[in-house]
């Protein structure tokens, strides 16, 4: 190592909050790669404290035992910390700790999408007031560089659409169900064991995690503040083996998608964000995203189509994104500058799900007798939903009509399904799933 290249820089003091799946990898890599990171920053990064919930737990880390503390609030308010890394997760105490860190002059790196989607505005305002950085590459799609490209590389372009698989746990589960016929709970257990799932995996399987990421992506892409509440959310708990089979019969696969779009409306441009399971054709690049991998498509006016692909979850991949941010904010501290803040100048109207337009796959359990198909088709026509294909599965008491529509408004499709459920000859509308990706 050529020590002279950084010896002029004073060490930058780093505090780590949380030492779980991600935090322990961050601590391990910071320790192992200390000299290399010092070269890249131009000054050594000195890990001065690690806040944990419990002391005395066996940790396979080569760091001095006296770095560990249960006093996270005391650590961030010391006043001599340059960079705070928050990988505790959740809303509190993470929010208070980040605000205190900024207030005490530290820049912050966080992987906490739940907090950013709930109350990013407060954090960004605090960072701006403190003239410090708030970086969060790990918060969306793990290791994949997507926050920086949207925040910086595409800052001169106009993003029209962001479509992606942004949750590793649910992709892992759906992939296992599709390829090996693995049961839902078994696949979830494995995703938890591998460190992909959130502390409470409900956040993954009910789509909250992906919706938080969709809110962050929409904010970055459309320069409009979006929160979790602005994103329509459906998880994967209702996806059945029958849905997966039905998708396969159509040459499709089921994925949990995040779709953030800019739309022209009579009142001007508006945006919408939604997260839900969808069938996509096997020929679509997202269909081949396996396991806990993520992929994000970005469509922008001048650049055209861009695709970002890589590991979306797990300790080491997420630590890669965290450390990339640590190096960036540490360089900024050394040069006494700070990077981009929140960009919300466009403040576009946020459309609700009723105004989203896509295609639908609807499975209807019906009586197997003459006139049923005509009556069902009539219900679709009544709400201006055009049918693209229809097939009958089974017969007698097992008869099912499987209908795929052309593009329709979500509100019109919902009204159709409500009407179908009222019909005598319809025993159940057993599945409604959107079909995306140019089918
Ligand atoms: N695991 C993954 O693949 C990814 C995780 N993330 C995010 O990274 C963050 C951390 O995730 P994981 O490491 O997976 O979670 P984790 O549950 O493994 O680790 C969190 C750690 O924080 C500790 N903790 C909780 N409250 C604390 C407090 N008051 N003071 C000190 N420590 C406290 C817990 O004991 C735990 O060890 C979350 O925001 C998560 O959403 C982001 C991308 C990927
Ligand atoms: N639980 C998340 C972790 C990364 O954000 C996921 O499964 O993607
Ligand atoms: Na990322």
Coordinates of C-alpha atoms and ligand atoms in Angstrom, one line a residue:
X1 CA 0.0 0.0 0.0
X2 CA 1.2 3.5 -0.7
X3 CA 0.4 5.1 2.7
X4 CA 1.5 8.6 1.5
X5 CA -1.6 8.8 -0.8
X6 CA -3.9 9.1 2.2
X7 CA -1.8 9.9 5.2
X8 CA -2.7 13.6 4.8
X9 CA -6.4 12.8 5.5
X10 CA -7.4 12.5 9.1
X11 CA -9.2 9.3 9.9
X12 CA -13.0 9.5 9.4
X13 CA -14.9 8.1 12.3
X14 CA -17.7 5.6 11.4
X15 CA -20.5 4.4 13.7
X16 CA -22.5 1.3 12.8
X17 CA -26.0 0.9 14.1
X18 CA -27.2 -2.7 14.0
X19 CA -25.1 -5.9 13.6
X20 CA -27.5 -8.4 12.1
X21 CA -27.4 -9.9 8.6
X22 CA -26.3 -6.7 6.8
X23 CA -24.5 -5.0 9.7
X24 CA -22.2 -7.9 10.5
X25 CA -21.1 -8.1 6.8
X26 CA -20.5 -4.3 6.8
X27 CA -18.3 -4.7 9.9
X28 CA -16.4 -7.7 8.5
X29 CA -15.7 -6.0 5.1
X30 CA -14.7 -2.7 6.7
X31 CA -12.2 -4.5 8.9
X32 CA -10.9 -6.8 6.2
X33 CA -10.6 -4.2 3.5
X34 CA -9.6 -1.2 5.7
X35 CA -6.4 -0.4 3.8
X36 CA -8.1 -0.6 0.4
X37 CA -11.0 1.5 1.5
X38 CA -8.6 4.1 3.0
X39 CA -7.0 4.4 -0.4
X40 CA -10.3 4.9 -2.1
X41 CA -11.5 7.5 0.3
X42 CA -8.2 9.2 0.7
X43 CA -8.3 8.7 4.5
X44 CA -8.7 5.8 6.9
X45 CA -12.2 4.8 8.0
X46 CA -12.1 4.2 11.7
X47 CA -15.0 2.0 13.1
X48 CA -15.5 3.7 16.5
X49 CA -18.6 2.0 17.7
X50 CA -21.2 -0.7 16.9
X51 CA -24.6 -0.4 18.4
X52 CA -26.3 -3.8 19.1
X53 CA -29.4 -4.8 21.0
X54 CA -27.6 -7.3 23.3
X55 CA -24.0 -7.5 24.3
X56 CA -22.2 -10.8 24.9
X57 CA -23.7 -12.5 21.8
X58 CA -21.2 -14.7 20.0
X59 CA -20.1 -12.8 16.9
X60 CA -17.7 -14.1 14.3
X61 CA -16.1 -10.7 13.8
X62 CA -12.5 -9.5 14.1
X63 CA -13.3 -6.3 15.9
X64 CA -12.3 -5.2 19.5
X65 CA -15.0 -6.2 22.0
X66 CA -15.1 -2.7 23.5
X67 CA -16.6 -1.3 20.2
X68 CA -19.9 -2.9 21.0
X69 CA -22.5 -0.8 22.9
X70 CA -26.2 -1.0 23.5
X71 CA -26.3 2.8 23.7
X72 CA -27.1 3.7 20.1
X73 CA -28.4 7.1 21.0
X74 CA -25.2 7.9 22.9
X75 CA -23.1 6.7 20.0
X76 CA -24.7 8.9 17.4
X77 CA -24.7 12.0 19.7
X78 CA -21.0 11.9 20.6
X79 CA -20.4 14.8 18.2
X80 CA -17.2 13.4 16.7
X81 CA -18.7 10.9 14.2
X82 CA -18.3 11.5 10.5
X83 CA -20.5 8.8 9.1
X84 CA -23.3 6.8 10.7
X85 CA -24.4 3.6 9.0
X86 CA -28.0 2.6 10.0
X87 CA -28.8 -1.1 9.5
X88 CA -31.2 -1.6 12.4
X89 CA -34.3 -1.4 10.2
X90 CA -37.9 -0.4 11.1
X91 CA -39.2 3.1 11.9
X92 CA -38.2 3.7 15.5
X93 CA -35.6 4.1 16.9
X94 CA -34.0 4.2 13.4
X95 CA -35.7 7.6 12.6
X96 CA -34.6 9.3 15.9
X97 CA -31.1 7.9 15.6
X98 CA -30.7 9.2 12.0
X99 CA -32.1 12.6 12.9
X100 CA -29.7 12.8 15.9
X101 CA -26.8 11.7 13.8
X102 CA -27.4 14.4 11.2
X103 CA -28.0 17.0 13.9
X104 CA -24.7 16.1 15.4
X105 CA -22.8 16.6 12.2
X106 CA -22.6 13.1 10.7
X107 CA -23.5 12.0 7.2
X108 CA -25.8 9.0 7.1
X109 CA -25.9 5.8 5.0
X110 CA -29.0 3.7 5.5
X111 CA -30.5 0.5 4.0
X112 CA -33.9 1.3 5.6
X113 CA -36.5 1.5 2.8
X114 CA -39.4 1.1 5.3
X115 CA -38.4 4.4 7.0
X116 CA -37.6 6.2 3.8
X117 CA -41.0 5.3 2.3
X118 CA -42.8 6.3 5.5
X119 CA -41.0 9.5 6.4
X120 CA -38.2 10.2 3.9
X121 CA -39.2 13.9 3.8
X122 CA -38.3 14.5 7.4
X123 CA -34.9 12.8 7.0
X124 CA -34.1 14.6 3.7
X125 CA -35.0 18.0 5.3
X126 CA -32.8 17.3 8.3
X127 CA -29.9 16.3 6.0
X128 CA -30.3 19.4 3.9
X129 CA -30.4 21.6 7.0
X130 CA -27.3 19.9 8.5
X131 CA -25.5 20.1 5.1
X132 CA -24.8 16.4 5.3
X133 CA -25.4 13.4 3.0
X134 CA -28.2 10.9 3.3
X135 CA -27.3 8.0 1.0
X136 CA -29.4 4.8 0.6
X137 CA -28.3 2.7 -2.3
X138 CA -28.9 -0.5 -0.3
X139 CA -32.5 0.4 0.3
X140 CA -33.7 -0.6 -3.2
X141 CA -32.8 -3.9 -4.9
X142 CA -29.8 -4.7 -2.6
X143 CA -26.5 -4.7 -4.4
X144 CA -27.9 -3.4 -7.7
X145 CA -26.9 0.2 -8.4
X146 CA -30.3 1.8 -9.1
X147 CA -30.6 4.7 -6.7
X148 CA -27.4 6.4 -7.9
X149 CA -28.3 5.9 -11.6
X150 CA -31.7 7.5 -11.1
X151 CA -30.4 10.2 -8.7
X152 CA -27.4 11.2 -10.8
X153 CA -26.8 9.4 -14.1
X154 CA -30.4 10.0 -15.4
X155 CA -30.7 13.4 -13.8
X156 CA -30.7 15.0 -17.2
X157 CA -33.3 12.7 -18.8
X158 CA -37.0 12.2 -18.3
X159 CA -37.9 8.8 -16.9
X160 CA -41.2 7.5 -18.1
X161 CA -41.5 4.1 -16.4
X162 CA -39.7 1.9 -13.9
X163 CA -40.7 -1.8 -13.9
X164 CA -39.0 -4.4 -11.7
X165 CA -38.7 -7.3 -9.5
X166 CA -37.5 -5.6 -6.3
X167 CA -38.0 -8.1 -3.5
X168 CA -35.6 -11.1 -3.3
X169 CA -37.7 -13.1 -0.8
X170 CA -40.9 -13.2 -2.9
X171 CA -39.0 -13.9 -6.1
X172 CA -37.2 -16.7 -4.3
X173 CA -40.5 -18.2 -3.1
X174 CA -42.3 -17.8 -6.5
X175 CA -39.3 -19.3 -8.3
X176 CA -39.2 -22.3 -5.9
X177 CA -43.0 -22.8 -6.3
X178 CA -42.7 -22.6 -10.1
X179 CA -39.6 -24.7 -10.7
X180 CA -39.6 -27.3 -8.0
X181 CA -43.3 -27.2 -6.9
X182 CA -42.0 -26.3 -3.4
X183 CA -44.7 -25.2 -0.9
X184 CA -45.0 -21.6 0.1
X185 CA -44.0 -22.0 3.8
X186 CA -41.1 -24.2 3.0
X187 CA -39.7 -21.7 0.5
X188 CA -40.2 -18.8 3.0
X189 CA -38.3 -20.7 5.7
X190 CA -35.4 -21.2 3.3
X191 CA -35.5 -17.5 2.3
X192 CA -35.3 -16.5 6.0
X193 CA -32.5 -19.0 6.7
X194 CA -30.5 -17.4 3.8
X195 CA -30.9 -13.9 5.3
X196 CA -33.1 -12.5 2.5
X197 CA -36.3 -11.9 4.4
X198 CA -37.1 -8.8 6.6
X199 CA -37.1 -9.3 10.4
X200 CA -40.8 -9.6 10.0
X201 CA -41.3 -11.5 6.7
X202 CA -44.9 -10.2 6.5
X203 CA -43.2 -7.1 5.0
X204 CA -41.9 -9.3 2.1
X205 CA -44.8 -11.6 1.4
X206 CA -47.5 -9.0 1.8
X207 CA -45.7 -6.7 -0.6
X208 CA -44.9 -3.9 1.9
X209 CA -41.1 -4.1 1.2
X210 CA -41.6 -3.9 -2.5
X211 CA -44.1 -1.1 -2.2
X212 CA -41.6 0.9 0.0
X213 CA -39.1 0.4 -2.8
X214 CA -41.6 1.4 -5.4
X215 CA -42.3 4.7 -3.5
X216 CA -38.6 5.4 -3.3
X217 CA -38.1 4.6 -7.0
X218 CA -41.1 6.8 -8.1
X219 CA -39.8 9.7 -6.0
X220 CA -36.4 9.5 -7.7
X221 CA -37.7 8.8 -11.2
X222 CA -40.5 11.4 -11.3
X223 CA -39.2 14.1 -8.9
X224 CA -42.4 13.7 -6.9
X225 CA -42.6 12.9 -3.2
X226 CA -44.2 9.5 -2.8
X227 CA -44.9 7.5 0.4
X228 CA -45.9 3.9 1.0
X229 CA -49.5 5.0 1.2
X230 CA -49.3 6.2 -2.5
X231 CA -48.5 2.7 -3.7
X232 CA -51.2 0.2 -4.5
X233 CA -50.0 -3.1 -2.8
X234 CA -50.9 -6.7 -3.1
X235 CA -48.6 -9.5 -1.8
X236 CA -48.1 -13.1 -2.9
X237 CA -50.0 -15.0 -0.2
X238 CA -53.0 -15.5 -2.5
X239 CA -50.9 -16.9 -5.4
X240 CA -51.9 -20.5 -5.7
X241 CA -50.3 -23.5 -7.4
X242 CA -53.3 -23.3 -9.8
X243 CA -52.3 -19.7 -10.8
X244 CA -48.8 -20.9 -11.4
X245 CA -50.1 -23.8 -13.5
X246 CA -52.4 -21.5 -15.4
X247 CA -49.6 -19.0 -16.1
X248 CA -47.5 -21.9 -17.4
X249 CA -50.3 -23.0 -19.8
X250 CA -50.2 -19.5 -21.3
X251 CA -46.4 -19.5 -21.7
X252 CA -46.1 -17.2 -18.7
X253 CA -44.6 -17.1 -15.2
X254 CA -45.9 -15.4 -12.0
X255 CA -43.7 -12.6 -10.5
X256 CA -44.2 -9.9 -7.9
X257 CA -43.7 -6.7 -9.9
X258 CA -43.3 -3.1 -8.9
X259 CA -44.6 -0.8 -11.7
X260 CA -44.0 3.0 -11.5
X261 CA -45.4 4.9 -14.4
X262 CA -45.8 8.5 -15.7
X263 CA -49.1 8.9 -17.5
X264 CA -50.7 11.7 -19.5
X265 CA -54.1 12.6 -18.2
X266 CA -56.5 15.4 -19.4
X267 CA -55.2 17.4 -16.4
X268 CA -51.6 16.9 -17.3
X269 CA -48.9 14.4 -16.5
X270 CA -49.5 12.2 -13.4
X271 CA -47.8 9.2 -11.9
X272 CA -48.9 5.9 -10.4
X273 CA -47.1 3.1 -8.5
X274 CA -48.3 -0.4 -7.9
X275 CA -47.0 -3.7 -6.5
X276 CA -48.8 -6.9 -7.2
X277 CA -48.2 -10.5 -8.6
X278 CA -48.5 -10.6 -12.3
X279 CA -48.2 -13.1 -15.1
X280 CA -45.4 -12.2 -17.6
X281 CA -44.5 -14.1 -20.8
X282 CA -41.5 -16.5 -20.6
X283 CA -39.9 -14.5 -23.4
X284 CA -39.8 -11.3 -21.2
X285 CA -36.3 -10.7 -19.6
X286 CA -37.9 -10.5 -16.1
X287 CA -39.2 -14.0 -16.5
X288 CA -35.7 -15.4 -16.2
X289 CA -34.8 -13.5 -13.0
X290 CA -34.4 -16.5 -10.6
X291 CA -34.0 -17.0 -6.9
X292 CA -33.4 -13.9 -4.8
X293 CA -32.1 -11.9 -7.8
X294 CA -33.8 -8.6 -8.7
X295 CA -34.0 -6.7 -12.0
X296 CA -35.2 -3.2 -12.7
X297 CA -36.1 -1.8 -16.2
X298 CA -36.0 1.9 -16.6
X299 CA -37.6 3.6 -19.7
X300 CA -36.5 7.1 -20.3
X301 CA -37.1 9.6 -23.0
X302 CA -33.6 10.0 -24.4
X303 CA -31.7 6.9 -23.1
X304 CA -34.5 4.5 -24.1
X305 CA -34.6 1.2 -22.2
X306 CA -32.1 0.4 -19.5
X307 CA -31.9 -2.8 -17.4
X308 CA -30.3 -3.3 -14.0
X309 CA -29.8 -6.8 -12.7
X310 CA -28.2 -8.5 -9.7
X311 CA -28.5 -9.9 -6.2
X312 CA -31.4 -8.1 -4.5
X313 CA -31.0 -9.4 -0.9
X314 CA -28.5 -11.1 1.4
X315 CA -25.8 -9.9 3.8
X316 CA -22.8 -9.5 1.5
X317 CA -24.6 -8.1 -1.6
X318 CA -26.4 -5.5 0.6
X319 CA -23.1 -4.7 2.4
X320 CA -21.6 -4.0 -1.0
X321 CA -24.1 -1.2 -1.7
X322 CA -23.8 0.1 1.9
X323 CA -20.0 0.3 1.6
X324 CA -20.2 2.0 -1.8
X325 CA -22.2 4.7 -0.2
X326 CA -19.9 4.9 2.8
X327 CA -16.9 5.5 0.4
X328 CA -18.9 8.2 -1.4
X329 CA -20.1 10.1 1.7
X330 CA -16.6 9.8 3.3
X331 CA -15.0 11.3 0.1
X332 CA -17.6 14.1 0.3
X333 CA -16.7 14.7 4.0
X334 CA -13.0 14.9 3.1
X335 CA -13.7 17.4 0.4
X336 CA -16.3 19.3 2.5
X337 CA -19.0 18.9 -0.1
X338 CA -22.3 17.0 -0.1
X339 CA -24.1 15.0 -2.8
X340 CA -27.6 15.3 -4.2
X341 CA -30.5 15.7 -1.9
X342 CA -34.2 15.0 -2.4
X343 CA -35.7 16.2 -5.7
X344 CA -39.4 16.9 -5.6
X345 CA -39.8 19.9 -7.8
X346 CA -42.3 18.2 -10.2
X347 CA -44.9 17.2 -7.6
X348 CA -47.0 15.3 -10.1
X349 CA -50.5 14.1 -9.2
X350 CA -50.5 10.5 -7.9
X351 CA -53.2 8.4 -9.6
X352 CA -55.1 5.7 -7.7
X353 CA -55.2 2.0 -8.8
X354 CA -58.6 2.4 -10.5
X355 CA -56.9 4.5 -13.2
X356 CA -54.1 1.9 -13.9
X357 CA -54.5 0.1 -17.3
X358 CA -53.4 -3.4 -18.0
X359 CA -54.5 -6.9 -19.0
X360 CA -56.1 -9.4 -16.7
X361 CA -56.3 -13.2 -16.2
X362 CA -59.6 -14.1 -14.6
X363 CA -60.5 -17.7 -13.5
X364 CA -64.2 -18.2 -12.9
X365 CA -65.8 -21.3 -11.4
X366 CA -69.1 -21.7 -13.3
X367 CA -72.0 -24.0 -13.8
X368 CA -71.4 -26.2 -16.8
X369 CA -74.5 -25.5 -18.9
X370 CA -75.6 -23.7 -22.1
X371 CA -75.7 -19.9 -22.0
X372 CA -73.1 -19.5 -19.2
X373 CA -70.3 -18.4 -21.5
X374 CA -72.5 -15.8 -23.2
X375 CA -73.7 -14.4 -19.9
X376 CA -70.1 -14.1 -18.6
X377 CA -69.0 -12.5 -21.8
X378 CA -71.9 -10.0 -21.5
X379 CA -70.7 -9.0 -18.0
X380 CA -67.3 -8.1 -19.3
X381 CA -68.9 -6.2 -22.2
X382 CA -71.1 -4.2 -19.9
X383 CA -68.1 -2.6 -18.3
X384 CA -66.2 -2.1 -21.6
X385 CA -63.7 -4.8 -20.8
X386 CA -62.7 -6.5 -24.0
X387 CA -61.9 -10.3 -24.0
X388 CA -58.8 -11.5 -25.7
X389 CA -58.9 -15.3 -25.1
X390 CA -61.3 -17.6 -23.3
X391 CA -60.9 -21.3 -22.5
X392 CA -62.8 -23.8 -20.4
X393 CA -61.0 -26.0 -17.9
X394 CA -62.6 -29.1 -16.4
X395 CA -66.3 -30.0 -16.7
X396 CA -69.4 -30.5 -14.6
X397 CA -68.8 -29.4 -11.0
X398 CA -65.1 -28.6 -11.8
X399 CA -65.9 -26.3 -14.8
X400 CA -63.9 -23.2 -14.9
X401 CA -63.7 -20.4 -17.5
X402 CA -60.3 -18.8 -17.9
X403 CA -60.5 -15.4 -19.5
X404 CA -57.6 -13.1 -20.6
X405 CA -58.7 -9.5 -21.4
X406 CA -57.3 -6.8 -23.5
X407 CA -56.0 -3.7 -21.7
X408 CA -58.7 -2.2 -19.5
X409 CA -59.0 0.2 -16.6
X410 CA -58.5 -1.4 -13.2
X411 CA -61.7 0.2 -12.0
X412 CA -63.7 -1.4 -14.9
X413 CA -62.2 -4.8 -14.2
X414 CA -63.1 -4.6 -10.5
X415 CA -66.6 -3.7 -11.4
X416 CA -66.8 -6.7 -13.8
X417 CA -65.6 -9.0 -11.1
X418 CA -68.1 -7.7 -8.6
X419 CA -70.9 -8.2 -11.2
X420 CA -69.7 -11.8 -11.9
X421 CA -69.8 -12.6 -8.2
X422 CA -73.5 -11.7 -8.2
X423 CA -74.4 -14.1 -11.0
X424 CA -76.2 -17.3 -10.1
X425 CA -74.2 -19.4 -12.6
X426 CA -70.9 -18.2 -11.1
X427 CA -69.8 -20.2 -8.1
X428 CA -66.7 -18.2 -7.5
X429 CA -64.2 -15.9 -9.1
X430 CA -61.3 -17.9 -7.9
X431 CA -58.4 -15.8 -9.3
X432 CA -57.8 -12.4 -10.8
X433 CA -54.2 -11.6 -11.8
X434 CA -52.8 -8.9 -14.0
X435 CA -50.8 -9.8 -17.1
X436 CA -47.9 -7.6 -17.9
X437 CA -45.0 -7.4 -20.3
X438 CA -46.4 -7.3 -23.8
X439 CA -48.3 -10.6 -23.7
Ligands
LIG1 N1 -31.2 -8.6 4.6 C1 -31.2 -8.1 3.4 O1 -31.1 -8.8 2.4 C2 -31.5 -6.6 3.2 C3 -31.8 -5.8 4.3 N2 -32.0 -4.4 4.0 C4 -32.3 -3.5 5.1 O2 -31.2 -3.5 6.0 C5 -31.6 -3.3 7.3 C6 -31.1 -4.4 8.2 O3 -31.6 -5.6 7.7 P1 -31.0 -7.0 8.3 O4 -29.6 -6.9 8.6 O5 -31.4 -8.0 7.3 O6 -31.8 -7.1 9.6 P2 -31.5 -7.9 11.0 O7 -32.7 -8.1 11.7 O8 -30.6 -9.1 10.6 O9 -30.5 -6.9 11.7 C7 -30.9 -5.8 12.4 C8 -30.1 -5.8 13.7 O10 -30.4 -4.6 14.4 C9 -30.4 -4.9 15.8 N3 -31.2 -3.9 16.5 C10 -32.5 -3.7 16.6 N4 -32.8 -2.6 17.4 C11 -31.6 -2.1 17.8 C12 -31.2 -1.0 18.6 N5 -32.1 -0.2 19.2 N6 -29.9 -0.8 18.8 C13 -29.0 -1.6 18.2 N7 -29.3 -2.6 17.4 C14 -30.6 -2.9 17.2 C15 -31.1 -6.3 15.9 O11 -30.8 -6.9 17.1 C16 -30.5 -7.0 14.7 O12 -29.3 -7.6 15.0 C17 -33.2 -3.2 7.2 O13 -33.6 -1.9 7.1 C18 -33.5 -4.0 6.0 O14 -34.7 -3.6 5.4 C19 -31.8 -3.9 2.8 C20 -31.5 -4.6 1.7 C21 -31.3 -6.1 1.8
LIG2 N1 -36.2 -8.5 2.4 C1 -35.7 -7.9 1.2 C2 -34.3 -7.5 1.5 C3 -33.8 -6.5 0.5 O1 -34.3 -5.4 0.4 C4 -35.9 -8.7 0.0 O2 -36.2 -9.9 0.1 O3 -35.7 -8.2 -1.1
LIG3 NA1 -29.4 -0.9 -4.7

